[in-house]
Coordinates of C-alpha atoms in Angstrom, one line a residue:
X421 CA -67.3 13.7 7.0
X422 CA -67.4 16.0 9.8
X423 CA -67.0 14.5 13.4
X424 CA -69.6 15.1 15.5
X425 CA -68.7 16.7 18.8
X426 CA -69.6 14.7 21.9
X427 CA -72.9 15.1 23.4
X428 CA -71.6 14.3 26.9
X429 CA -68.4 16.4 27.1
X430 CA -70.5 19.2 25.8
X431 CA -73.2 19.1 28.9
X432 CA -70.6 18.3 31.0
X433 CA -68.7 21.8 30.1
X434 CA -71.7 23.5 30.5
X435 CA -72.4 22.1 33.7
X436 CA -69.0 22.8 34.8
X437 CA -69.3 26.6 33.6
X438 CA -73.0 26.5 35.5
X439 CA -71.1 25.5 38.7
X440 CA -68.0 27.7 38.5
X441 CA -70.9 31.0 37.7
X442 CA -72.5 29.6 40.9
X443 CA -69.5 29.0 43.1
X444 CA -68.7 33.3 42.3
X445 CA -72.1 34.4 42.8
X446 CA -71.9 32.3 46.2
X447 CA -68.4 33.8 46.8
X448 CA -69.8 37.1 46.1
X449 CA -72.8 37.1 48.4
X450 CA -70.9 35.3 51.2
X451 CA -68.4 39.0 50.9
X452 CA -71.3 41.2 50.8
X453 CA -72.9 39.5 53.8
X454 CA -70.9 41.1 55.7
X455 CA -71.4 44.5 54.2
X456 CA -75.1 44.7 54.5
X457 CA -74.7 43.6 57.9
X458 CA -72.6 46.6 59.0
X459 CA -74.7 49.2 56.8
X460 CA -77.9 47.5 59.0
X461 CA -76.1 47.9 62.1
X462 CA -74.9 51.4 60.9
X463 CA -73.8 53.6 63.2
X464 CA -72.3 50.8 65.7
X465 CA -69.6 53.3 67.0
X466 CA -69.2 57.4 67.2
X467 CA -69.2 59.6 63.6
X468 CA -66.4 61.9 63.4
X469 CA -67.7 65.2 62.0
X470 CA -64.5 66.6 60.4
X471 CA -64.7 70.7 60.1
X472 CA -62.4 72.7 58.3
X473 CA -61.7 76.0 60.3
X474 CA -60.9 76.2 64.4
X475 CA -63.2 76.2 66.8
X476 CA -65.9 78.8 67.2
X477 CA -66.1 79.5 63.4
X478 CA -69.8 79.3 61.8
X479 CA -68.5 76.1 60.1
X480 CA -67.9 74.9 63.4
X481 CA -70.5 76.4 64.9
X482 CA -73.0 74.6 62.3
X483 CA -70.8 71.1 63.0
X484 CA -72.0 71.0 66.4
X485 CA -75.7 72.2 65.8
X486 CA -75.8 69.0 63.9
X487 CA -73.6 67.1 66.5
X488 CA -75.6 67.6 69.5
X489 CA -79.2 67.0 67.7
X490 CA -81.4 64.5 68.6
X491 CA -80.7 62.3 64.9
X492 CA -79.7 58.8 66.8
X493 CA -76.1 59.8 65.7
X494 CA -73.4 60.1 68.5
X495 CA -70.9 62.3 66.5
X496 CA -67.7 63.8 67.0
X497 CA -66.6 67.2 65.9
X498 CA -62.7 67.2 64.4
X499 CA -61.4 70.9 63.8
X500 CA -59.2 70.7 61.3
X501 CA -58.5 73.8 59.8
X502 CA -55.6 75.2 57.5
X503 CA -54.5 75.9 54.3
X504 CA -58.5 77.3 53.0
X505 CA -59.9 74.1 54.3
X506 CA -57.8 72.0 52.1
X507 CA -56.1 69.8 54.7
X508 CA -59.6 68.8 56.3
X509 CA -60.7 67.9 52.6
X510 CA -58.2 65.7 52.0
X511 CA -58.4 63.6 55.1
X512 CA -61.7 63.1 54.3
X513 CA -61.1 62.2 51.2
X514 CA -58.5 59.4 51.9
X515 CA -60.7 58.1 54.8
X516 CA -62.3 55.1 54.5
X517 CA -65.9 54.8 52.9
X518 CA -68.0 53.1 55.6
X519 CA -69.4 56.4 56.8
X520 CA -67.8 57.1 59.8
X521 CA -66.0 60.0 58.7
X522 CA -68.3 63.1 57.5
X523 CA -66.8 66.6 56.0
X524 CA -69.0 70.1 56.5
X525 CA -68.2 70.5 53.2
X526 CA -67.8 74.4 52.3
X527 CA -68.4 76.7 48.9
X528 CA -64.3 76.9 49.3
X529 CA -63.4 73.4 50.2
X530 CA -66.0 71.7 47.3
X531 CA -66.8 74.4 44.4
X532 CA -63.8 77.3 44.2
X533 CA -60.7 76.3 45.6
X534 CA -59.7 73.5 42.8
X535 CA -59.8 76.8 40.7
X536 CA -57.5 78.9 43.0
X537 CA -55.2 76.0 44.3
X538 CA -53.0 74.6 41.1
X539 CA -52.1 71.6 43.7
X540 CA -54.8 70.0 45.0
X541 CA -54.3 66.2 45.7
X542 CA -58.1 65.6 45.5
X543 CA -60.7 65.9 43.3
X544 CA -64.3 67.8 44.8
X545 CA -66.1 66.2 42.1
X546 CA -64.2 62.6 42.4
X547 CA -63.8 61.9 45.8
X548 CA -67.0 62.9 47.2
X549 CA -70.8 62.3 47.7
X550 CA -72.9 65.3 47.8
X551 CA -75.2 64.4 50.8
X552 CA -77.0 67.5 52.3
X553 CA -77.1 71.1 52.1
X554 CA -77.0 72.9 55.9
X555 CA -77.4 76.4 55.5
X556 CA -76.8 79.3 52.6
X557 CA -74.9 82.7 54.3
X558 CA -75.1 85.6 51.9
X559 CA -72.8 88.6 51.8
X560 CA -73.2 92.1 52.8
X561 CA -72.2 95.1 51.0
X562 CA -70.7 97.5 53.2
X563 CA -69.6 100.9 53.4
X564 CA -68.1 102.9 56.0
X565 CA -70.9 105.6 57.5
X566 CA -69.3 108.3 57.1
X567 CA -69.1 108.1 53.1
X568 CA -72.4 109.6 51.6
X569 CA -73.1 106.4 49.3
X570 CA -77.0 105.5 50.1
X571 CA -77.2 103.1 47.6
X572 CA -75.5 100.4 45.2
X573 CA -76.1 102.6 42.3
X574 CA -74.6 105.8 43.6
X575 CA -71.6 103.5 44.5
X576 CA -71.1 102.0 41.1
X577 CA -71.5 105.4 39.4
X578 CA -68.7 106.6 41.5
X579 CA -66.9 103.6 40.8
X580 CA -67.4 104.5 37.2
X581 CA -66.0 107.6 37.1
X582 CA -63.4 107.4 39.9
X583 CA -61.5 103.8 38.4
X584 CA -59.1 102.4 40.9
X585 CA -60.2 105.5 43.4
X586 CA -62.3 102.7 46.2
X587 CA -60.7 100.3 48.2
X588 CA -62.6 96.9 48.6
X589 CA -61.2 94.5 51.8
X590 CA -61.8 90.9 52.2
X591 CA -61.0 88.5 54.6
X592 CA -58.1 87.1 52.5
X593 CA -57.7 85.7 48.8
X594 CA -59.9 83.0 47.4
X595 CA -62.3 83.8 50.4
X596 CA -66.0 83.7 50.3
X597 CA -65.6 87.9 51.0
X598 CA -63.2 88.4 48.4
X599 CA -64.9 85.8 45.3
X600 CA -68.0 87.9 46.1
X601 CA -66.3 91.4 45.8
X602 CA -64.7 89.9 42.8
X603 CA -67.8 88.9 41.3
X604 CA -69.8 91.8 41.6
X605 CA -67.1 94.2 40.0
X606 CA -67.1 91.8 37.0
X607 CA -71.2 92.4 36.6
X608 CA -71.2 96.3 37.8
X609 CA -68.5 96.8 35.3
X610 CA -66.0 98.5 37.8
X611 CA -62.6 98.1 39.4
X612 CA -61.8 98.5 43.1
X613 CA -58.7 98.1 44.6
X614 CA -58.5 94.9 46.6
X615 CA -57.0 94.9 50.1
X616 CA -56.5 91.2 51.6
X617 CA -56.3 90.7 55.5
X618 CA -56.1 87.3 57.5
X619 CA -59.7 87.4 58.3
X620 CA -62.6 89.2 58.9
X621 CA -62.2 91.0 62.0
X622 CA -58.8 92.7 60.9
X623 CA -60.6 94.1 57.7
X624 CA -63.8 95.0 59.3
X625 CA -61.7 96.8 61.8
X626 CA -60.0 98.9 59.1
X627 CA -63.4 99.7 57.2
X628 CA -64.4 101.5 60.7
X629 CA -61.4 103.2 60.8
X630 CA -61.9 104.3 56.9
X631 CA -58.6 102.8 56.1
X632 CA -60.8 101.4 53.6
X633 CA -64.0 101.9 51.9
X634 CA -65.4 98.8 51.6
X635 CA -66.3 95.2 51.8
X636 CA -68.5 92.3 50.9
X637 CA -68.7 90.1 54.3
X638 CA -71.0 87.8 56.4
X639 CA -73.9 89.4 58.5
X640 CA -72.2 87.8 61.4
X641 CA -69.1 90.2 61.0
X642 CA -70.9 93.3 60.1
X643 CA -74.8 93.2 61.8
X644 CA -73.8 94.6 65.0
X645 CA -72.0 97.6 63.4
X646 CA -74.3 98.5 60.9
X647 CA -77.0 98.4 63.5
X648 CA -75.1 100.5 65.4
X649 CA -74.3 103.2 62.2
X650 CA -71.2 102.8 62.0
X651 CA -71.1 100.6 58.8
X652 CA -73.6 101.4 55.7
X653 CA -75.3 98.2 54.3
X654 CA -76.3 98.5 50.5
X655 CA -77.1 95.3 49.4
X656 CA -77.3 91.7 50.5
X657 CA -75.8 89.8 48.2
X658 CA -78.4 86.3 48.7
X659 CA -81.9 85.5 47.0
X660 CA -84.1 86.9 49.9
X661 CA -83.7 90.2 52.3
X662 CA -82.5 89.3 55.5
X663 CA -84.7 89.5 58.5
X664 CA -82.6 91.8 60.6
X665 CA -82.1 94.4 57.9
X666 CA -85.5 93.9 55.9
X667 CA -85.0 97.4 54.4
X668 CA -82.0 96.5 52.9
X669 CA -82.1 95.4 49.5
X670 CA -80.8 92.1 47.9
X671 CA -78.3 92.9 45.3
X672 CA -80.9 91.7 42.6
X673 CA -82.9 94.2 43.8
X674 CA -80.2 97.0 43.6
X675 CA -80.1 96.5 39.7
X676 CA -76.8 93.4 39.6
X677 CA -79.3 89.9 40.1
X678 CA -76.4 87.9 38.4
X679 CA -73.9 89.3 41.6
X680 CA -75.6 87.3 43.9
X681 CA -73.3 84.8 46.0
X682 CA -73.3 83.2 48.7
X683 CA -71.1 80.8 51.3
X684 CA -72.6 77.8 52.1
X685 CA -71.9 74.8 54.0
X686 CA -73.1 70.9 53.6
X687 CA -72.3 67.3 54.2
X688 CA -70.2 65.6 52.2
X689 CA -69.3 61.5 52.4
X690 CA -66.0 59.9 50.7
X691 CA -67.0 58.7 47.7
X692 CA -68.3 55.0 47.2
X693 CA -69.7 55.7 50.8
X694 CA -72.9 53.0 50.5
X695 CA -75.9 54.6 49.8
X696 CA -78.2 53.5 52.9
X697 CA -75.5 55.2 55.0
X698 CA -75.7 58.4 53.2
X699 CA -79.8 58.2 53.2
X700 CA -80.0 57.5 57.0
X701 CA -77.8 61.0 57.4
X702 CA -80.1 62.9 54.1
X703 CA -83.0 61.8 56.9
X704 CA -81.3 62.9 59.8
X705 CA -80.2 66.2 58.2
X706 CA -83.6 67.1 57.3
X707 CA -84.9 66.5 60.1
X708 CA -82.7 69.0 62.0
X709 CA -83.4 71.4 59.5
X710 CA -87.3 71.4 60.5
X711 CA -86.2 71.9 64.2
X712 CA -87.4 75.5 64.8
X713 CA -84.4 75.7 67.6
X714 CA -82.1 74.6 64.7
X715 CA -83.7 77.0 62.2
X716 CA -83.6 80.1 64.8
X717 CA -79.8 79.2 65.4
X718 CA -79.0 79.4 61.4
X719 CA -80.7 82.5 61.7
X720 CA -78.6 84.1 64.0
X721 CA -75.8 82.8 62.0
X722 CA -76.8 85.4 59.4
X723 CA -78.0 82.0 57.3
X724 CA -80.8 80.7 55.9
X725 CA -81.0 76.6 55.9
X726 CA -80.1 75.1 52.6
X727 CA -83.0 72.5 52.4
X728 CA -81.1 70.6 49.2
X729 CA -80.7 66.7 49.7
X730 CA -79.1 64.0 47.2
X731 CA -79.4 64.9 43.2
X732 CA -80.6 68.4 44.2
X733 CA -77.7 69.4 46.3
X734 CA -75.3 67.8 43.7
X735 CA -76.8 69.8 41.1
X736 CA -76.5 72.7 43.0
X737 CA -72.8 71.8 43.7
X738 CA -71.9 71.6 40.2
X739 CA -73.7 75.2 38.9
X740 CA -71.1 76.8 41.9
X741 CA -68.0 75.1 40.6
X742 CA -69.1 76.9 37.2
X743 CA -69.8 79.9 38.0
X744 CA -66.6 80.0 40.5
X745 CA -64.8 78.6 37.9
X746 CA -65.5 81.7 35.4
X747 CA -65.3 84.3 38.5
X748 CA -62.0 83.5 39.5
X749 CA -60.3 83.1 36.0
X750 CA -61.8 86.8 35.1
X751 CA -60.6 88.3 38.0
X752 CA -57.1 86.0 37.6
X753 CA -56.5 84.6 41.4
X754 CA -54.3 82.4 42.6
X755 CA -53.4 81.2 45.8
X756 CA -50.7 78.6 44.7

């Protein structure tokens, strides 16, 4: 015969089991007491605003648009720039989540330079939330004035039958300038020879002087010249025209809609940042970005504002790293 298992041992268990599941889940809300307490007395002390590039950049111009609005926030703006925006990226990531420390996050720092960088000790995708989009800076296509190209087609049929023959500058390897140069000569089906410099004023310089012939670069670098007739502007290389050059086509326009790139700049939290934190900023930020003060400033940055919050600017994020991803193994750069 089978022996029957005690009725009173058994209840007992369970009742010990019942108390122990208790005891945790008491355990457990007692630690995250605390946590929901500092999310609800979030921000109890100054943000720090960490920007990758020196002072008086558009990053860090941007940085301290959103600094000094009116959002509640009493932020901090950290210039740390260096090594394509790397070293600001990885302090951010290795900073705690409680949301005290926010990236301007940069088409470099978050979609293309894992691809040109072989070292990176962070991961874009791993270490960081996707919080708001700021503003969207397309490319112009320049030429020197003095060469007779009036338009994007008589460049590329020159290209075509002159291989190697133009000279394209950029404000260094792996920059926004260069990827966008790169990009366009893998969709026009022509090859230019690229000339690197340490920024943009060096080669912009140059392209006046006709050392080159050349470049793909921010309106904020090249407006005032090709106002001025000194620089040619075929294309822009974003979705819309801008409003200082309306008769200047958008490279779609000009016959190449899959060259169209831009630079673009966002927020960015380290990841496992708690979500009410990031959503009192997603507010914040688009907020500022209905600010017509705020709006006219991005304009005069050449940008447009980049009105992408949570899942949308994520998505967004990811299609860049893609199509970075394929531009920059065509075209085979490196920067390691």
């Amino acid at each position: 015969m089978t022996p029957r298992t005690p009725l009173i041992p058994t209840l007992a268990a369970r009742a010990s089991a019942g108390v122990r599941a208790l005891l945790l889940t008491c355990g457990a809300l007692a630690l995250a007491a605390p946590a929901a307490l500092a999310v609800n007395a979030y921000p109890s002390r100054p943000v720090t605003l960490v920007v990758p590039g020196p002072p008086g950049g558009i990053t860090d111009q941007l940085g301290r648009l959103v600094a000094a609005s009116d959002h509640g926030v009493r932020v901090v703006v950290d210039n740390r720039p260096g090594a394509g925006g790397n070293l600001a990226t990885e302090l951010v990531a290795r900073a705690e989540p409680d949301g005290y420390t926010v990236l301007m996050g940069t088409q470099g720092t978050m979609a293309s330079n894992q691809f040109l960088y072989k070292s990176l000790r962070f991961d874009p995708a791993r270490d960081f939330v996707a919080a708001h989009g700021l503003v969207s800076i397309p490319n112009l296509l320049v030429v020197n004035g003095k060469l007779p190209y009036q338009s994007v087609r008589e460049l590329v049929a020159y290209a075509k039958g002159h291989p190697g023959k133009l000279t394209v500058s950029s404000a260094g390897n792996g920059t926004g300038s260069h990827l966008a140069g790169e990009l366009f000569q893998t969709l026009a089906g022509v090859k230019f020879v690229h000339v690197p410099y340490k920024g943009s004023a060096p080669s912009i310089n140059d392209l006046l002087a006709g050392q080159v012939d050349l470049t793909f670069d921010y309106p904020a670098s090249t407006l005032t010249q090709v106002q001025a007739g000194k620089l040619r502007a075929l294309a822009v290389t974003g979705a819309s025209r801008l409003p200082a050059l309306p008769q200047v086509p958008t490279i779609a326009e000009a016959g190449y809609p899959g060259a169209e790139s831009t630079s673009w700049i966002g927020l960015f939290f380290p990841a496992r940042t708690p979500a009410p934190v990031v959503a009192k900023w997603q507010a914040a930020v688009t907020r500022v970005l209905k600010d017509p003060a705020a709006v006219e400033a991005i304009h005069r940055m050449g940008g447009v504002p980049l009105a992408l919050s949570g899942d949308a600017f994520g998505d967004f994020v990811r299609a860049e790293r893609t199509k970075w991803k394929t531009t920059i193994e065509r075209a085979g750069a490196t920067l390691d």
